[in-house]
Amino acid sequence: MSLERPDPVLERARSHAQSYLGGLATRHLGVKVGRDELLTNLHTPFAEHGDDPTSIIDLLASQAEVGMTACSSPRYFGFVIGGTYPVALAADWLVSTWDQNAGIHAISPFSAVVEEIAAEWILELFDLPRESSVGFVTGCQMANFTCLAAARHSVLRRRGWDVELDGLAGAPRVNIVIGAGAHVTIEVAMRYLGFGTRSLLRVESDEQGRMRADSLRELMATLDGPTIICAQAGNVNSGSFDPLREIAEIAHESDAWLHVDSAFGLWARASTSLATHADGIELADSWATDAHKWLNVPYDSGLAIVKHPADHRAAMTSAASYLIQTQGTERDSLDWVPEFSRRARAIPVYATLRALGRKGVENLVDRNCARARQMVAELSKEAGVEILNDVVLNQALVRFGDDDDLTRAVVSGVQAEGTCWLSGTSWNGAAAMRVSVSNWATSEDDISRSAAAILAVYRGLQGS
Ligand SMILES: Cc1ncc(COP(=O)(O)O)c(C=O)c1O
């Protein structure tokens, strides 16, 4: 390995990165090769002696070019995947360069202070209770887990049970209530937390995937004991919001902990015109969201926000005699997240929030939602194209010819054609194409080009 500073391999990586970014606006979005070809090109027996670093970086760049979908393209509408603002990427490069272990203040006061400020801005942006604590985790899965660990601690503590000391064996039974449209990561978090999934109490949803408040009320009337309710802001398919104010009132009446999985829906709070969808969300006890989705910072970046810092900290903190931990106002990140050592992932969040300001975030959210409505308007001009959801946010569900096979064929055809990239789903029992507009750079022209490509594939398949 070279000891030169700067190392030429870094210059090579920078040049590959620039050429990838430069090609995003025009490139084919799909993968061009499969596992076999990638293995042929990348696999070698583990070598006795190492290779030249620059040629390894060249090899990785060449295989990435053909072997991955271009998720950061402005015409990528798959799953709910944001792009990356240049300032976020620049900050992230520096995070890797500095290689800080952001677990405790003593190692990296800089990372701890940046995190503290980013946390303050997040609470202000979403107008959540300012006393809340914030953990910077890898994504919404871990944000759900972290928040629900705090919930588990709190509801059992209030029944005189210390789950951190005594575990769940012999503990009072906790009722866990989730919506029928809950994201799978809620169930996974329940598995991690030792609750399992068999006993989850599911409340039916309406046709948009929203939890029915009347059904929740009926269920709650039958329950006794510690209870956690998981609501949702932003259904992964339809973008719909549970009736949060009503759910919060029901939760408060029964002293239940209310958690809101709001991986992207919480960002509606940044928009004057969309905030109404998330009305009442501020009355919850915890919120899980992502920065790698709608804030457009690089993976991985999620936020676990808890109104009750003592419960949050009790569920997450670690202590060891060799650590230098703070006792006062300084922040040790490991108090708020499942990880011990960790990346300083709040730095790109800080940089992006600072670069955008409140208006910039609002504009991003409004713009993406307007582009989703544009896509729907352009697609639904065509006979046989049906929009299955109320497009309240950045998500749309599209069905072709009222036919499952045709709809799935359009999704695969669009992926192969390469102008844009979308994925499929099943919605109320019918196959649908999902459109998620979450990239800061998506323009009106990107939507028009993509809609034209989708319709061309559809027309081509109709006769076949
Ligand atoms: C509502 C919801 N919750 C949780 C998640 C999981 O987020 P992550 O992939 O960041 O863990 C998603 C992902 O799309 C989501 O839409």
Coordinates of C-alpha atoms in Angstrom, one line a residue, residues 122-437:
I122 CA -34.8 18.1 13.5
L123 CA -37.2 18.8 16.4
E124 CA -37.7 22.3 15.2
L125 CA -38.3 21.3 11.6
F126 CA -41.0 18.7 12.6
D127 CA -42.3 20.8 15.5
L128 CA -42.0 17.9 17.9
P129 CA -41.7 18.3 21.7
R130 CA -38.3 20.1 22.2
E131 CA -37.5 17.9 25.2
S132 CA -37.3 14.8 23.0
S133 CA -34.1 12.9 22.5
V134 CA -32.8 11.9 19.1
G135 CA -30.7 8.9 18.1
F136 CA -28.9 8.8 14.7
V137 CA -29.3 5.2 13.6
T138 CA -28.8 3.4 10.3
G139 CA -32.4 3.6 9.0
C140 CA -36.1 3.4 10.0
Q141 CA -35.9 -0.2 10.9
M142 CA -33.4 0.6 13.6
A143 CA -35.3 3.8 14.5
N144 CA -38.5 1.7 15.0
F145 CA -36.5 -0.8 17.1
T146 CA -34.9 2.0 19.2
C147 CA -38.2 3.8 19.8
L148 CA -40.0 0.6 20.7
A149 CA -37.3 -0.4 23.1
A150 CA -37.9 2.9 24.9
A151 CA -41.6 2.1 24.8
R152 CA -41.1 -1.3 26.2
H153 CA -39.0 0.1 29.0
S154 CA -41.5 2.8 29.8
V155 CA -44.7 0.8 29.8
L156 CA -43.2 -1.9 32.0
R157 CA -41.4 0.6 34.3
R158 CA -44.8 2.1 35.0
R159 CA -46.0 -1.4 36.1
G160 CA -43.0 -1.7 38.4
W161 CA -41.0 -4.0 36.1
D162 CA -37.4 -3.2 35.0
V163 CA -37.1 -5.0 31.7
E164 CA -33.4 -4.0 31.3
L165 CA -32.5 -5.8 34.5
D166 CA -35.0 -8.6 34.5
G167 CA -35.9 -9.2 30.9
L168 CA -39.3 -10.3 29.7
A169 CA -39.7 -13.7 31.4
G170 CA -42.3 -13.2 34.1
A171 CA -43.0 -9.6 33.1
P172 CA -46.5 -8.2 32.8
R173 CA -47.9 -9.0 29.3
V174 CA -47.6 -6.0 27.0
N175 CA -50.4 -5.5 24.5
I176 CA -49.0 -4.5 21.1
V177 CA -51.4 -2.9 18.7
I178 CA -50.5 -2.3 15.1
G179 CA -52.4 -1.3 12.0
A180 CA -53.1 -3.9 9.3
G181 CA -51.1 -1.6 6.9
A182 CA -48.0 -1.4 9.2
H183 CA -44.6 -1.7 7.6
V184 CA -42.9 -5.0 8.0
T185 CA -40.1 -3.3 10.0
I186 CA -42.5 -2.9 12.9
E187 CA -43.0 -6.6 13.1
V188 CA -39.3 -7.2 12.8
A189 CA -38.7 -4.7 15.7
M190 CA -41.2 -6.7 17.8
R191 CA -39.2 -9.9 17.1
Y192 CA -35.9 -8.2 18.1
L193 CA -37.6 -7.0 21.3
G194 CA -38.7 -10.4 22.3
F195 CA -42.4 -9.9 21.8
G196 CA -42.7 -12.0 18.7
T197 CA -45.3 -11.5 16.1
R198 CA -48.0 -14.1 16.8
S199 CA -49.7 -12.0 19.5
L200 CA -49.7 -8.7 17.7
L201 CA -53.2 -7.1 17.7
R202 CA -53.9 -5.9 14.3
V203 CA -56.4 -3.1 13.7
E204 CA -58.1 -3.1 10.3
S205 CA -57.3 -0.5 7.7
D206 CA -59.4 1.4 5.2
E207 CA -59.0 1.2 1.4
Q208 CA -56.1 3.7 1.6
G209 CA -54.2 1.6 4.2
R210 CA -55.1 3.9 7.1
M211 CA -55.8 2.4 10.5
R212 CA -59.5 2.7 11.4
A213 CA -59.8 4.8 14.5
D214 CA -63.2 3.3 15.3
S215 CA -61.8 -0.2 15.2
L216 CA -58.9 0.9 17.4
R217 CA -61.3 2.3 20.0
E218 CA -63.3 -0.9 20.1
L219 CA -60.1 -3.0 20.5
M220 CA -58.8 -0.7 23.3
A221 CA -62.0 -1.1 25.2
T222 CA -61.2 -4.8 25.5
L223 CA -57.6 -4.4 26.7
D224 CA -56.1 -4.0 30.1
G225 CA -52.4 -3.6 31.1
P226 CA -49.4 -2.0 29.5
T227 CA -50.0 -1.2 25.9
I228 CA -48.0 0.1 22.9
I229 CA -49.8 1.4 19.8
C230 CA -47.9 1.7 16.6
A231 CA -49.4 4.1 14.1
Q232 CA -48.1 5.1 10.7
A233 CA -47.5 8.4 8.8
G234 CA -46.9 7.5 5.2
N235 CA -48.0 4.1 4.0
V236 CA -45.1 2.6 2.0
N237 CA -47.5 2.0 -1.0
S238 CA -50.1 4.7 -0.9
G239 CA -48.4 7.4 1.2
S240 CA -51.6 7.6 3.4
F241 CA -51.6 8.8 7.0
D242 CA -53.4 7.1 9.9
P243 CA -55.8 9.5 11.7
L244 CA -53.1 10.5 14.1
R245 CA -55.0 13.0 16.3
E246 CA -57.8 10.5 17.0
I247 CA -55.3 7.7 17.6
A248 CA -53.3 9.9 20.0
E249 CA -56.5 10.7 21.9
I250 CA -57.4 7.0 22.3
A251 CA -53.8 6.3 23.3
H252 CA -53.8 9.0 26.0
E253 CA -57.2 7.8 27.4
S254 CA -55.7 4.4 28.0
D255 CA -52.2 5.5 29.1
A256 CA -50.7 3.6 26.1
W257 CA -47.4 4.5 24.5
L258 CA -48.0 5.8 21.0
H259 CA -45.3 5.2 18.4
V260 CA -45.5 6.6 14.9
D261 CA -43.5 4.9 12.1
S262 CA -43.1 7.9 9.8
A263 CA -40.1 6.9 7.6
F264 CA -41.0 9.5 5.1
G265 CA -44.4 10.8 6.3
L266 CA -42.9 12.9 9.1
W267 CA -41.4 15.1 6.4
A268 CA -44.9 16.4 5.5
R269 CA -44.6 18.4 8.7
A270 CA -41.9 20.5 6.9
S271 CA -44.5 21.7 4.3
T272 CA -47.2 24.3 5.2
S273 CA -49.6 22.7 2.7
L274 CA -49.0 19.1 3.6
A275 CA -48.6 19.3 7.4
T276 CA -52.3 18.8 7.9
H277 CA -51.9 15.1 6.9
A278 CA -49.8 14.6 9.9
D279 CA -52.0 16.6 12.2
G280 CA -51.7 15.3 15.8
I281 CA -48.4 13.5 15.2
E282 CA -46.8 15.7 17.8
L283 CA -49.0 14.1 20.5
A284 CA -47.1 10.7 20.1
D285 CA -44.4 9.4 22.5
S286 CA -42.0 8.4 19.8
W287 CA -41.3 8.8 16.1
A288 CA -39.1 6.8 13.7
T289 CA -38.0 8.4 10.4
D290 CA -35.3 8.4 7.8
A291 CA -32.9 11.0 6.5
H292 CA -31.7 8.8 3.7
K293 CA -35.1 8.9 2.1
W294 CA -36.5 12.4 2.0
L295 CA -33.6 14.5 3.2
N296 CA -31.5 13.0 0.4
V297 CA -28.4 12.2 2.4
P298 CA -26.4 9.0 1.5
Y299 CA -27.2 5.7 3.1
D300 CA -27.4 5.0 5.9
S301 CA -29.2 7.5 8.0
G302 CA -32.3 7.1 10.2
L303 CA -33.7 9.1 13.2
A304 CA -35.2 7.7 16.4
I305 CA -37.0 10.4 18.3
V306 CA -38.4 9.9 21.8
K307 CA -40.4 12.3 23.9
H308 CA -39.1 10.8 27.1
P309 CA -35.3 10.9 27.2
A310 CA -35.0 8.9 30.4
D311 CA -36.8 5.9 28.9
H312 CA -34.9 6.3 25.7
R313 CA -31.5 6.4 27.5
A314 CA -32.4 3.5 29.9
A315 CA -33.2 1.3 26.9
M316 CA -30.1 2.1 24.9
T317 CA -27.2 3.2 27.2
S318 CA -24.1 1.1 27.7
A319 CA -21.4 1.7 30.4
A320 CA -18.0 0.2 30.8
S321 CA -15.1 1.0 33.1
Y322 CA -12.6 1.7 30.3
L323 CA -14.9 4.3 28.6
I324 CA -14.7 8.0 29.4
Q325 CA -18.4 8.8 29.6
T326 CA -19.9 12.2 30.3
Q327 CA -22.1 12.9 33.3
G328 CA -23.3 16.3 32.3
T329 CA -24.5 18.2 29.2
E330 CA -22.0 16.6 26.8
R331 CA -23.5 14.0 24.5
D332 CA -22.4 10.4 24.3
S333 CA -24.2 9.0 21.2
L334 CA -24.2 5.5 22.6
D335 CA -26.9 6.6 25.1
W336 CA -29.4 6.9 22.2
V337 CA -28.7 4.1 19.7
P338 CA -28.2 0.4 19.6
E339 CA -24.6 0.6 18.3
F340 CA -21.5 1.0 20.4
S341 CA -18.9 2.2 17.9
R342 CA -20.5 4.1 15.1
R343 CA -20.1 6.3 12.1
A344 CA -20.7 10.1 12.5
R345 CA -23.7 10.0 10.3
A346 CA -25.2 13.1 11.8
I347 CA -22.7 15.2 9.9
P348 CA -24.3 14.9 6.4
V349 CA -27.7 15.6 8.2
Y350 CA -26.3 18.8 9.7
A351 CA -24.7 19.9 6.4
T352 CA -27.9 19.2 4.4
L353 CA -30.3 20.9 6.9
R354 CA -27.9 23.9 7.0
A355 CA -27.7 24.1 3.3
L356 CA -31.5 23.9 2.7
G357 CA -32.9 25.7 5.7
R358 CA -36.5 25.3 6.6
K359 CA -37.7 26.7 3.2
G360 CA -35.4 24.4 1.3
V361 CA -36.8 21.3 3.0
E362 CA -40.3 22.5 2.4
N363 CA -39.6 23.2 -1.2
L364 CA -38.1 19.7 -1.6
V365 CA -41.1 18.0 -0.2
D366 CA -43.6 20.1 -2.1
R367 CA -41.7 19.7 -5.3
N368 CA -41.6 15.9 -5.1
C369 CA -45.3 15.7 -4.3
A370 CA -46.1 18.0 -7.3
R371 CA -44.0 15.7 -9.5
A372 CA -45.9 12.6 -8.2
R373 CA -49.2 14.4 -9.2
Q374 CA -47.7 15.2 -12.6
M375 CA -46.8 11.6 -13.2
V376 CA -50.3 10.5 -12.3
A377 CA -51.8 13.2 -14.6
E378 CA -49.7 12.1 -17.5
L379 CA -50.2 8.4 -17.1
S380 CA -54.0 8.6 -16.5
K381 CA -54.6 10.3 -19.8
E382 CA -54.1 6.9 -21.4
A383 CA -57.1 4.6 -21.7
G384 CA -56.8 1.6 -19.3
V385 CA -54.5 3.2 -16.9
E386 CA -55.9 3.4 -13.4
I387 CA -54.6 5.2 -10.3
L388 CA -55.4 3.1 -7.3
N389 CA -54.7 5.5 -4.4
D390 CA -55.5 9.0 -3.4
V391 CA -52.2 10.7 -4.2
V392 CA -51.8 12.7 -1.0
L393 CA -48.0 12.7 -0.9
N394 CA -45.2 11.4 -3.1
Q395 CA -46.5 7.9 -3.7
A396 CA -48.7 6.7 -6.5
L397 CA -50.1 3.2 -7.4
V398 CA -50.8 2.5 -11.0
R399 CA -52.6 -0.4 -12.7
F400 CA -52.7 -1.2 -16.3
G401 CA -55.7 -2.7 -18.2
D402 CA -57.1 -3.9 -14.9
D403 CA -54.9 -6.9 -15.3
D404 CA -52.4 -8.3 -12.9
D405 CA -50.2 -10.0 -15.5
L406 CA -50.2 -6.9 -17.8
T407 CA -49.3 -4.6 -14.8
R408 CA -46.4 -6.9 -13.8
A409 CA -45.3 -7.0 -17.4
V410 CA -45.3 -3.2 -17.6
V411 CA -43.1 -3.0 -14.5
S412 CA -40.6 -5.5 -15.9
G413 CA -40.7 -3.9 -19.3
V414 CA -40.0 -0.4 -17.9
Q415 CA -37.1 -1.8 -15.8
A416 CA -35.6 -3.4 -18.9
E417 CA -36.1 -0.3 -21.1
G418 CA -34.1 1.8 -18.7
T419 CA -35.4 5.4 -19.0
C420 CA -36.7 5.2 -15.4
W421 CA -36.9 2.5 -12.7
L422 CA -40.0 1.5 -10.7
S423 CA -41.0 -1.5 -8.8
G424 CA -44.3 -3.4 -8.3
T425 CA -46.5 -4.2 -5.3
S426 CA -49.9 -5.7 -4.5
W427 CA -52.6 -3.3 -3.4
N428 CA -55.9 -4.5 -1.9
G429 CA -55.3 -7.8 -3.7
A430 CA -54.4 -6.3 -7.1
A431 CA -51.0 -6.0 -8.8
A432 CA -49.8 -2.3 -9.1
M433 CA -46.8 -0.3 -10.2
R434 CA -45.4 1.9 -7.4
V435 CA -44.2 5.4 -8.1
S436 CA -42.2 7.1 -5.4
V437 CA -40.8 10.5 -6.1

